Amino acid sequence: MRLIMHLRARDRVFDVPDELLDRVRKASSMSVLTGAGVSAESGIPTFRGAGGIWEKYDYRKLATAEGFREDPRLVWEWYQLRQIEMKKAQPNPAHRTISEMEQSVSDFSVLTQNIDGMHRRAGNKRIVELHGSIWRMRCIRDNTVFEIDDPVAEIPPLCQCGSVLRPDVVWFGEPLSPHVVDEASRVAGASDVMFVVGTSAIVYPAAALPIITKNSGGLVIEVNVEPTDVSSYADLSLFGPAGDILPAFWNTIVRSESFMKEHPFIPKR
Ligand code: BV8
């Protein structure tokens, strides 16, 4: 049985069957798959849809290995710009709720397509960065990886070996790291509940993860401002801004006897 609810901020009541709410409250293993939409309310633009990044920029030039080989300076100008935006941005209530969820559920993981590092800044610890991070660089000659906290000053940044450094992100046409794919698939298969928040779910293999959860008997709960490919098989779709919906829905989950009974060590709210 699939449920669809269109909610506005003031609708803080979720008319969701108790049986479904109880499955969420009793979940011992939970995960959240996030996309650009979870960071939209932090002022970080999404990729698709109105005002999306791919409307202005050609991903072939900026988010492929070929594009980087052709013009590493152009690609770095774009990533430097995004680093400046992401450094200025602050985690929003959706990020903060996902951090609270990790403190409330014993086996909890974030699977994110975002390279912005917002989940870490919001306090999450168990994060699988499916597409890498804008706060890491990698030497194209010897694959040495460097962590950075601030936008790059020089572009293109150079490794001490003299070679150019590239953003340590996964570009289109590049495989995800096998370790990341294994860990994400393991988490998806073990999840009693997977929340799918702010993703258009058209980029693979990330978009296959909720299907793994569904096929393993887990619940799939979608949060998005509009229907996506996930809506066709999600057990519950909550349509509205993640920064409104997720805090309110999680509140409904934790403010219950059965949740407190199931999670005795979680501080009462
Ligand atoms: C690979 C890092 C193989 C860089 C990114 C045909 C069919 C199927 C697959 C393919 C195909 N052709 C090619 C492929 C493969 C391709 C792919 O899936 N293409 C798609 C476009 C069809 N995948 C790949 O290339 C992957 N690699 O397949 O390798 C291989 C194997 C072995 C050997 C060699 C090769 C690599 C994919 C990773 C690419 N890198 N990012 C960077 O970020 O700079 S992808 C990038 O785009 C993001 O990371 C993210 O994954 C994706 C964007 O998706 P979303 O995050 O969902 O964002 P989007 O804007 O689309 O949607 C936002 C959503 O939020 C919307 O639904 C909106 O309604 C909602 N929203 C907005 N505001 C809010 C909100 N929701 C709630 N609240 C709000 N306030």
mmCIF file of C-alpha atoms and ligand atoms in Angstrom:
data_model
loop_
_atom_site.group_PDB
_atom_site.id
_atom_site.type_symbol
_atom_site.label_atom_id
_atom_site.label_comp_id
_atom_site.label_asym_id
_atom_site.label_seq_id
_atom_site.Cartn_x
_atom_site.Cartn_y
_atom_site.Cartn_z
ATOM 1 C CA MET A 1 0.000 0.000 0.000
ATOM 2 C CA ARG A 2 1.520 3.321 -1.061
ATOM 3 C CA LEU A 3 0.619 6.618 0.634
ATOM 4 C CA ILE A 4 1.041 10.123 -0.819
ATOM 5 C CA MET A 5 0.725 13.263 1.300
ATOM 6 C CA HIS A 6 1.097 16.867 0.105
ATOM 7 C CA LEU A 7 2.030 18.907 3.161
ATOM 8 C CA ARG A 8 2.643 22.571 3.897
ATOM 9 C CA ALA A 9 4.585 23.860 6.895
ATOM 10 C CA ARG A 10 1.477 24.431 8.969
ATOM 11 C CA ASP A 11 0.221 20.845 8.373
ATOM 12 C CA ARG A 12 2.252 19.331 11.187
ATOM 13 C CA VAL A 13 -0.140 16.399 11.434
ATOM 14 C CA PHE A 14 0.736 13.278 9.449
ATOM 15 C CA ASP A 15 -2.301 11.142 8.836
ATOM 16 C CA VAL A 16 -0.183 8.018 8.394
ATOM 17 C CA PRO A 17 -1.406 4.531 9.464
ATOM 18 C CA ASP A 18 -0.095 3.590 12.924
ATOM 19 C CA GLU A 19 1.165 0.301 11.539
ATOM 20 C CA LEU A 20 3.575 2.212 9.256
ATOM 21 C CA LEU A 21 4.589 4.680 12.006
ATOM 22 C CA ASP A 22 5.241 1.747 14.348
ATOM 23 C CA ARG A 23 7.515 0.069 11.822
ATOM 24 C CA VAL A 24 9.561 3.297 11.726
ATOM 25 C CA ARG A 25 9.577 3.531 15.555
ATOM 26 C CA LYS A 26 10.664 -0.095 15.912
ATOM 27 C CA ALA A 27 13.352 0.139 13.206
ATOM 28 C CA SER A 28 16.781 -0.822 14.571
ATOM 29 C CA SER A 29 18.529 -0.256 11.232
ATOM 30 C CA MET A 30 17.799 2.963 9.326
ATOM 31 C CA SER A 31 19.364 4.940 6.486
ATOM 32 C CA VAL A 32 18.825 8.174 4.604
ATOM 33 C CA LEU A 33 19.691 8.600 0.912
ATOM 34 C CA THR A 34 20.095 12.304 0.118
ATOM 35 C CA GLY A 35 20.486 14.422 -2.994
ATOM 36 C CA ALA A 36 20.880 18.095 -3.792
ATOM 37 C CA GLY A 37 17.354 18.878 -2.572
ATOM 38 C CA VAL A 38 18.367 18.378 1.085
ATOM 39 C CA SER A 39 20.824 21.277 0.732
ATOM 40 C CA ALA A 40 18.535 23.526 -1.337
ATOM 41 C CA GLU A 41 17.233 25.346 1.768
ATOM 42 C CA SER A 42 20.868 26.078 2.696
ATOM 43 C CA GLY A 43 21.118 28.075 -0.541
ATOM 44 C CA ILE A 44 23.086 25.443 -2.500
ATOM 45 C CA PRO A 45 21.537 25.126 -5.987
ATOM 46 C CA THR A 46 20.204 21.742 -7.174
ATOM 47 C CA PHE A 47 21.187 20.271 -10.571
ATOM 48 C CA ARG A 48 17.890 19.777 -12.343
ATOM 49 C CA GLY A 49 14.627 21.678 -12.465
ATOM 50 C CA ALA A 50 14.123 25.420 -12.655
ATOM 51 C CA GLY A 51 17.333 27.352 -11.875
ATOM 52 C CA GLY A 52 19.190 24.036 -11.732
ATOM 53 C CA ILE A 53 22.965 23.951 -12.339
ATOM 54 C CA TRP A 54 22.670 21.888 -15.539
ATOM 55 C CA GLU A 55 20.431 24.616 -17.006
ATOM 56 C CA LYS A 56 23.368 27.038 -16.921
ATOM 57 C CA TYR A 57 26.381 24.756 -17.243
ATOM 58 C CA ASP A 58 27.237 21.864 -19.581
ATOM 59 C CA TYR A 59 28.007 18.829 -17.393
ATOM 60 C CA ARG A 60 30.101 17.328 -20.209
ATOM 61 C CA LYS A 61 32.598 20.218 -19.847
ATOM 62 C CA LEU A 62 32.540 20.439 -16.044
ATOM 63 C CA ALA A 63 31.708 17.024 -14.542
ATOM 64 C CA THR A 64 33.533 14.502 -16.759
ATOM 65 C CA ALA A 65 37.177 13.351 -16.921
ATOM 66 C CA GLU A 66 37.263 14.382 -20.581
ATOM 67 C CA GLY A 67 36.157 17.928 -19.674
ATOM 68 C CA PHE A 68 38.921 18.118 -17.048
ATOM 69 C CA ARG A 69 41.560 16.856 -19.488
ATOM 70 C CA GLU A 70 40.450 19.469 -22.047
ATOM 71 C CA ASP A 71 40.338 22.450 -19.618
ATOM 72 C CA PRO A 72 41.318 21.798 -15.965
ATOM 73 C CA ARG A 73 41.303 25.554 -15.245
ATOM 74 C CA LEU A 74 37.625 25.916 -16.339
ATOM 75 C CA VAL A 75 36.620 22.919 -14.211
ATOM 76 C CA TRP A 76 38.500 24.293 -11.192
ATOM 77 C CA GLU A 77 36.921 27.738 -11.627
ATOM 78 C CA TRP A 78 33.550 26.012 -11.273
ATOM 79 C CA TYR A 79 34.545 23.867 -8.285
ATOM 80 C CA GLN A 80 36.183 26.869 -6.557
ATOM 81 C CA LEU A 81 32.921 28.782 -7.035
ATOM 82 C CA ARG A 82 30.940 25.910 -5.491
ATOM 83 C CA GLN A 83 33.462 25.613 -2.618
ATOM 84 C CA ILE A 84 32.928 29.320 -1.827
ATOM 85 C CA GLU A 85 29.105 28.843 -1.908
ATOM 86 C CA MET A 86 29.246 25.664 0.199
ATOM 87 C CA LYS A 87 31.625 27.191 2.760
ATOM 88 C CA LYS A 88 29.212 30.125 3.261
ATOM 89 C CA ALA A 89 26.134 27.885 3.515
ATOM 90 C CA GLN A 90 24.864 26.521 6.859
ATOM 91 C CA PRO A 91 23.251 23.128 7.576
ATOM 92 C CA ASN A 92 19.429 23.494 7.575
ATOM 93 C CA PRO A 93 16.724 21.830 9.752
ATOM 94 C CA ALA A 94 16.686 18.780 7.426
ATOM 95 C CA HIS A 95 20.435 18.235 7.910
ATOM 96 C CA ARG A 96 20.062 18.739 11.676
ATOM 97 C CA THR A 97 17.180 16.269 11.913
ATOM 98 C CA ILE A 98 19.222 13.647 10.043
ATOM 99 C CA SER A 99 21.967 14.185 12.638
ATOM 100 C CA GLU A 100 19.417 13.695 15.456
ATOM 101 C CA MET A 101 18.206 10.508 13.769
ATOM 102 C CA GLU A 102 21.741 9.102 13.974
ATOM 103 C CA GLN A 103 21.779 9.818 17.716
ATOM 104 C CA SER A 104 18.410 8.107 18.134
ATOM 105 C CA VAL A 105 18.808 4.905 16.108
ATOM 106 C CA SER A 106 21.575 2.401 16.922
ATOM 107 C CA ASP A 107 22.354 1.345 13.322
ATOM 108 C CA PHE A 108 22.010 4.514 11.222
ATOM 109 C CA SER A 109 23.823 5.623 8.049
ATOM 110 C CA VAL A 110 23.671 8.571 5.633
ATOM 111 C CA LEU A 111 24.148 7.676 1.965
ATOM 112 C CA THR A 112 24.672 10.991 0.154
ATOM 113 C CA GLN A 113 25.142 11.996 -3.464
ATOM 114 C CA ASN A 114 26.125 15.463 -2.254
ATOM 115 C CA ILE A 115 29.760 16.538 -2.254
ATOM 116 C CA ASP A 116 29.073 19.598 -0.019
ATOM 117 C CA GLY A 117 30.043 18.047 3.348
ATOM 118 C CA MET A 118 26.876 19.420 4.983
ATOM 119 C CA HIS A 119 25.935 16.182 6.772
ATOM 120 C CA ARG A 120 29.331 16.088 8.505
ATOM 121 C CA ARG A 121 28.952 19.749 9.517
ATOM 122 C CA ALA A 122 25.496 18.915 10.944
ATOM 123 C CA GLY A 123 27.094 16.245 13.164
ATOM 124 C CA ASN A 124 26.531 12.957 11.333
ATOM 125 C CA LYS A 125 29.361 10.440 11.709
ATOM 126 C CA ARG A 126 28.361 7.422 9.603
ATOM 127 C CA ILE A 127 28.302 8.987 6.118
ATOM 128 C CA VAL A 128 28.872 7.214 2.798
ATOM 129 C CA GLU A 129 29.852 9.899 0.252
ATOM 130 C CA LEU A 130 28.727 8.130 -2.937
ATOM 131 C CA HIS A 131 30.110 10.802 -5.285
ATOM 132 C CA GLY A 132 33.089 11.983 -3.253
ATOM 133 C CA SER A 133 33.686 15.351 -1.598
ATOM 134 C CA ILE A 134 34.483 18.887 -2.798
ATOM 135 C CA TRP A 135 36.694 19.138 0.341
ATOM 136 C CA ARG A 136 39.175 16.528 -0.959
ATOM 137 C CA MET A 137 41.605 16.714 -3.900
ATOM 138 C CA ARG A 138 43.434 13.860 -5.608
ATOM 139 C CA CYS A 139 46.723 13.814 -7.563
ATOM 140 C CA ILE A 140 46.066 12.636 -11.117
ATOM 141 C CA ARG A 141 49.556 11.007 -11.222
ATOM 142 C CA ASP A 142 49.793 9.053 -7.946
ATOM 143 C CA ASN A 143 46.216 9.328 -6.550
ATOM 144 C CA THR A 144 47.428 10.889 -3.282
ATOM 145 C CA VAL A 145 44.366 12.424 -1.573
ATOM 146 C CA PHE A 146 44.445 15.776 0.257
ATOM 147 C CA GLU A 147 41.744 17.047 2.683
ATOM 148 C CA ILE A 148 41.030 20.805 2.559
ATOM 149 C CA ASP A 149 38.859 23.060 4.753
ATOM 150 C CA ASP A 150 38.813 26.159 2.548
ATOM 151 C CA PRO A 151 38.248 26.929 -1.140
ATOM 152 C CA VAL A 152 41.385 26.428 -3.226
ATOM 153 C CA ALA A 153 43.460 29.610 -3.645
ATOM 154 C CA GLU A 154 45.496 28.684 -6.754
ATOM 155 C CA ILE A 155 43.775 26.988 -9.718
ATOM 156 C CA PRO A 156 44.574 24.462 -10.906
ATOM 157 C CA PRO A 157 46.050 23.386 -7.546
ATOM 158 C CA LEU A 158 49.280 21.370 -7.916
ATOM 159 C CA CYS A 159 50.523 18.315 -6.021
ATOM 160 C CA GLN A 160 54.005 18.512 -4.467
ATOM 161 C CA CYS A 161 54.971 16.075 -7.266
ATOM 162 C CA GLY A 162 54.144 18.867 -9.706
ATOM 163 C CA SER A 163 51.090 17.145 -11.189
ATOM 164 C CA VAL A 164 47.647 18.758 -11.301
ATOM 165 C CA LEU A 165 45.223 17.908 -8.509
ATOM 166 C CA ARG A 166 41.596 17.128 -9.365
ATOM 167 C CA PRO A 167 38.518 17.376 -7.107
ATOM 168 C CA ASP A 168 38.091 13.972 -5.387
ATOM 169 C CA VAL A 169 34.576 13.586 -6.764
ATOM 170 C CA VAL A 170 33.033 10.963 -9.098
ATOM 171 C CA TRP A 171 32.353 12.424 -12.518
ATOM 172 C CA PHE A 172 29.809 11.105 -15.037
ATOM 173 C CA GLY A 173 31.154 8.007 -16.783
ATOM 174 C CA GLU A 174 33.475 7.254 -13.861
ATOM 175 C CA PRO A 175 32.865 4.276 -11.581
ATOM 176 C CA LEU A 176 32.136 4.828 -7.893
ATOM 177 C CA SER A 177 34.786 3.317 -5.587
ATOM 178 C CA PRO A 178 33.986 -0.416 -5.184
ATOM 179 C CA HIS A 179 34.267 -0.058 -1.370
ATOM 180 C CA VAL A 180 31.661 2.724 -1.420
ATOM 181 C CA VAL A 181 29.288 0.701 -3.620
ATOM 182 C CA ASP A 182 29.668 -2.367 -1.376
ATOM 183 C CA GLU A 183 29.081 -0.385 1.827
ATOM 184 C CA ALA A 184 26.078 1.513 0.369
ATOM 185 C CA SER A 185 24.507 -1.693 -0.962
ATOM 186 C CA ARG A 186 25.063 -3.421 2.403
ATOM 187 C CA VAL A 187 23.417 -0.508 4.264
ATOM 188 C CA ALA A 188 20.476 -0.401 1.803
ATOM 189 C CA GLY A 189 19.909 -4.166 2.086
ATOM 190 C CA ALA A 190 20.023 -4.083 5.909
ATOM 191 C CA SER A 191 17.737 -1.053 6.340
ATOM 192 C CA ASP A 192 14.366 -1.631 8.023
ATOM 193 C CA VAL A 193 13.598 1.909 6.793
ATOM 194 C CA MET A 194 15.266 4.111 4.151
ATOM 195 C CA PHE A 195 14.312 7.786 3.873
ATOM 196 C CA VAL A 196 14.937 9.170 0.361
ATOM 197 C CA VAL A 197 15.302 12.937 0.722
ATOM 198 C CA GLY A 198 15.690 15.571 -1.999
ATOM 199 C CA THR A 199 16.847 13.476 -4.929
ATOM 200 C CA SER A 200 15.432 13.161 -8.474
ATOM 201 C CA ALA A 201 16.716 9.569 -8.335
ATOM 202 C CA ILE A 202 17.833 9.462 -11.960
ATOM 203 C CA VAL A 203 21.587 9.159 -11.462
ATOM 204 C CA TYR A 204 22.796 5.545 -11.143
ATOM 205 C CA PRO A 205 23.968 3.530 -9.314
ATOM 206 C CA ALA A 206 22.790 5.783 -6.405
ATOM 207 C CA ALA A 207 19.174 5.639 -7.596
ATOM 208 C CA ALA A 208 19.187 1.841 -7.304
ATOM 209 C CA LEU A 209 19.757 1.895 -3.512
ATOM 210 C CA PRO A 210 16.106 2.438 -2.439
ATOM 211 C CA ILE A 211 15.146 -0.433 -4.738
ATOM 212 C CA ILE A 212 17.583 -2.674 -2.829
ATOM 213 C CA THR A 213 15.857 -1.667 0.443
ATOM 214 C CA LYS A 214 12.411 -2.282 -1.044
ATOM 215 C CA ASN A 215 13.404 -5.689 -2.424
ATOM 216 C CA SER A 216 14.873 -6.597 0.977
ATOM 217 C CA GLY A 217 11.506 -5.952 2.657
ATOM 218 C CA GLY A 218 12.429 -2.543 4.089
ATOM 219 C CA LEU A 219 10.182 0.532 4.113
ATOM 220 C CA VAL A 220 10.939 3.368 1.667
ATOM 221 C CA ILE A 221 9.799 6.855 2.731
ATOM 222 C CA GLU A 222 10.292 9.676 0.233
ATOM 223 C CA VAL A 223 10.557 13.391 1.062
ATOM 224 C CA ASN A 224 10.591 15.725 -1.938
ATOM 225 C CA VAL A 225 8.855 18.872 -3.165
ATOM 226 C CA GLU A 226 7.553 16.889 -6.173
ATOM 227 C CA PRO A 227 7.048 13.283 -7.374
ATOM 228 C CA THR A 228 10.102 11.374 -8.635
ATOM 229 C CA ASP A 229 10.840 7.883 -9.956
ATOM 230 C CA VAL A 230 10.851 6.702 -6.308
ATOM 231 C CA SER A 231 7.196 7.768 -5.864
ATOM 232 C CA SER A 232 6.124 4.751 -7.912
ATOM 233 C CA TYR A 233 7.301 2.270 -5.252
ATOM 234 C CA ALA A 234 7.749 4.295 -2.018
ATOM 235 C CA ASP A 235 5.588 3.111 0.922
ATOM 236 C CA LEU A 236 5.059 6.752 1.889
ATOM 237 C CA SER A 237 5.708 9.947 -0.094
ATOM 238 C CA LEU A 238 5.727 13.224 1.852
ATOM 239 C CA PHE A 239 5.693 16.157 -0.560
ATOM 240 C CA GLY A 240 7.010 19.456 0.788
ATOM 241 C CA PRO A 241 10.311 21.169 1.662
ATOM 242 C CA ALA A 242 12.618 18.738 3.507
ATOM 243 C CA GLY A 243 13.482 21.475 6.036
ATOM 244 C CA ASP A 244 9.812 21.507 7.092
ATOM 245 C CA ILE A 245 8.737 17.924 6.563
ATOM 246 C CA LEU A 246 11.645 15.939 8.045
ATOM 247 C CA PRO A 247 11.786 17.704 11.487
ATOM 248 C CA ALA A 248 7.979 17.490 11.815
ATOM 249 C CA PHE A 249 7.739 13.848 10.718
ATOM 250 C CA TRP A 250 10.663 12.780 12.935
ATOM 251 C CA ASN A 251 9.019 14.586 15.845
ATOM 252 C CA THR A 252 5.889 12.499 15.267
ATOM 253 C CA ILE A 253 8.069 9.378 15.362
ATOM 254 C CA VAL A 254 10.066 10.072 18.514
ATOM 255 C CA ARG A 255 7.278 11.664 20.574
ATOM 256 C CA SER A 256 5.644 8.276 21.132
ATOM 257 C CA GLU A 257 5.550 5.614 23.865
ATOM 258 C CA SER A 258 6.572 2.838 21.467
ATOM 259 C CA PHE A 259 9.622 4.804 20.241
ATOM 260 C CA MET A 260 10.774 5.556 23.793
ATOM 261 C CA LYS A 261 10.162 1.904 24.775
ATOM 262 C CA GLU A 262 12.183 0.814 21.714
ATOM 263 C CA HIS A 263 14.953 3.389 22.334
ATOM 264 C CA PRO A 264 15.151 3.614 26.195
ATOM 265 C CA PHE A 265 18.510 5.379 26.233
ATOM 266 C CA ILE A 266 17.453 8.268 23.989
ATOM 267 C CA PRO A 267 17.022 11.453 26.095
ATOM 268 C CA LYS A 268 13.289 12.382 26.461
ATOM 269 C CA ARG A 269 12.311 15.477 24.372
HETATM 270 C C1 BV8 B 1 28.883 5.225 -13.858
HETATM 271 C C2 BV8 B 1 29.600 14.501 -8.402
HETATM 272 C C3 BV8 B 1 29.876 3.434 -14.962
HETATM 273 C C4 BV8 B 1 30.188 15.655 -9.135
HETATM 274 C C5 BV8 B 1 27.762 13.456 -9.643
HETATM 275 C C6 BV8 B 1 21.529 5.759 -18.871
HETATM 276 C C7 BV8 B 1 20.736 5.098 -17.965
HETATM 277 C C8 BV8 B 1 21.221 4.870 -16.667
HETATM 278 C C9 BV8 B 1 22.481 5.317 -16.267
HETATM 279 C C10 BV8 B 1 23.248 5.971 -17.203
HETATM 280 C C11 BV8 B 1 22.793 6.191 -18.470
HETATM 281 N N1 BV8 B 1 23.740 6.860 -19.138
HETATM 282 C C12 BV8 B 1 24.800 7.080 -18.306
HETATM 283 C C13 BV8 B 1 24.502 6.535 -17.149
HETATM 284 C C14 BV8 B 1 25.333 6.504 -15.996
HETATM 285 C C15 BV8 B 1 25.291 7.848 -15.228
HETATM 286 C C16 BV8 B 1 23.872 8.267 -14.958
HETATM 287 O O1 BV8 B 1 23.206 7.748 -14.079
HETATM 288 N N2 BV8 B 1 23.427 9.284 -15.758
HETATM 289 C C17 BV8 B 1 22.031 9.786 -15.569
HETATM 290 C C18 BV8 B 1 22.038 11.293 -15.796
HETATM 291 C C19 BV8 B 1 21.132 9.091 -16.539
HETATM 292 N N3 BV8 B 1 25.958 7.512 -13.998
HETATM 293 C C20 BV8 B 1 27.305 7.672 -13.995
HETATM 294 O O2 BV8 B 1 27.971 8.165 -14.881
HETATM 295 C C21 BV8 B 1 27.979 7.145 -12.736
HETATM 296 N N4 BV8 B 1 29.089 6.330 -13.107
HETATM 297 O O3 BV8 B 1 27.791 4.838 -14.199
HETATM 298 O O4 BV8 B 1 30.050 4.594 -14.150
HETATM 299 C C22 BV8 B 1 31.203 2.832 -15.076
HETATM 300 C C23 BV8 B 1 31.362 1.605 -14.477
HETATM 301 C C24 BV8 B 1 32.608 0.975 -14.638
HETATM 302 C C25 BV8 B 1 33.638 1.599 -15.361
HETATM 303 C C26 BV8 B 1 33.427 2.851 -15.933
HETATM 304 C C27 BV8 B 1 32.194 3.501 -15.768
HETATM 305 C C28 BV8 B 1 28.560 8.334 -11.907
HETATM 306 C C29 BV8 B 1 27.458 9.239 -11.463
HETATM 307 C C30 BV8 B 1 28.040 10.308 -10.531
HETATM 308 C C31 BV8 B 1 28.201 11.627 -11.242
HETATM 309 N N5 BV8 B 1 28.601 12.646 -10.282
HETATM 310 N N6 BV8 B 1 28.177 14.363 -8.720
HETATM 311 C C32 BV8 B 1 29.602 16.979 -8.709
HETATM 312 O O5 BV8 B 1 28.612 16.997 -7.949
HETATM 313 O O6 BV8 B 1 30.190 17.971 -9.128
HETATM 314 S S1 BV8 B 1 26.075 13.265 -9.973
HETATM 315 C C33 BV8 B 1 25.338 14.712 -9.319
HETATM 316 O O7 BV8 B 1 24.118 14.795 -9.978
HETATM 317 C C34 BV8 B 1 24.970 14.628 -7.852
HETATM 318 O O8 BV8 B 1 25.954 14.018 -7.076
HETATM 319 C C35 BV8 B 1 23.687 13.812 -7.877
HETATM 320 O O9 BV8 B 1 23.960 12.468 -7.866
HETATM 321 C C36 BV8 B 1 23.118 14.142 -9.221
HETATM 322 C C37 BV8 B 1 22.031 15.119 -9.059
HETATM 323 O O10 BV8 B 1 20.915 14.421 -8.589
HETATM 324 P P1 BV8 B 1 20.158 14.979 -7.286
HETATM 325 O O11 BV8 B 1 21.128 15.126 -6.180
HETATM 326 O O12 BV8 B 1 18.976 14.160 -7.142
HETATM 327 O O13 BV8 B 1 19.781 16.490 -7.700
HETATM 328 P P2 BV8 B 1 18.656 16.961 -8.733
HETATM 329 O O14 BV8 B 1 18.878 18.420 -8.920
HETATM 330 O O15 BV8 B 1 18.588 16.079 -9.917
HETATM 331 O O16 BV8 B 1 17.277 16.745 -7.928
HETATM 332 C C38 BV8 B 1 17.040 17.493 -6.759
HETATM 333 C C39 BV8 B 1 15.755 16.909 -6.198
HETATM 334 O O17 BV8 B 1 15.474 17.586 -4.966
HETATM 335 C C40 BV8 B 1 14.539 17.106 -7.122
HETATM 336 O O18 BV8 B 1 13.770 15.905 -7.121
HETATM 337 C C41 BV8 B 1 13.771 18.264 -6.451
HETATM 338 O O19 BV8 B 1 12.372 18.135 -6.640
HETATM 339 C C42 BV8 B 1 14.131 18.044 -4.980
HETATM 340 N N7 BV8 B 1 14.090 19.232 -4.124
HETATM 341 C C43 BV8 B 1 14.466 20.497 -4.450
HETATM 342 N N8 BV8 B 1 14.333 21.319 -3.359
HETATM 343 C C44 BV8 B 1 13.883 20.522 -2.330
HETATM 344 C C45 BV8 B 1 13.736 19.200 -2.817
HETATM 345 N N9 BV8 B 1 13.306 18.169 -2.036
HETATM 346 C C46 BV8 B 1 12.997 18.462 -0.732
HETATM 347 N N10 BV8 B 1 13.140 19.717 -0.183
HETATM 348 C C47 BV8 B 1 13.561 20.763 -0.944
HETATM 349 N N11 BV8 B 1 13.670 21.975 -0.394
#
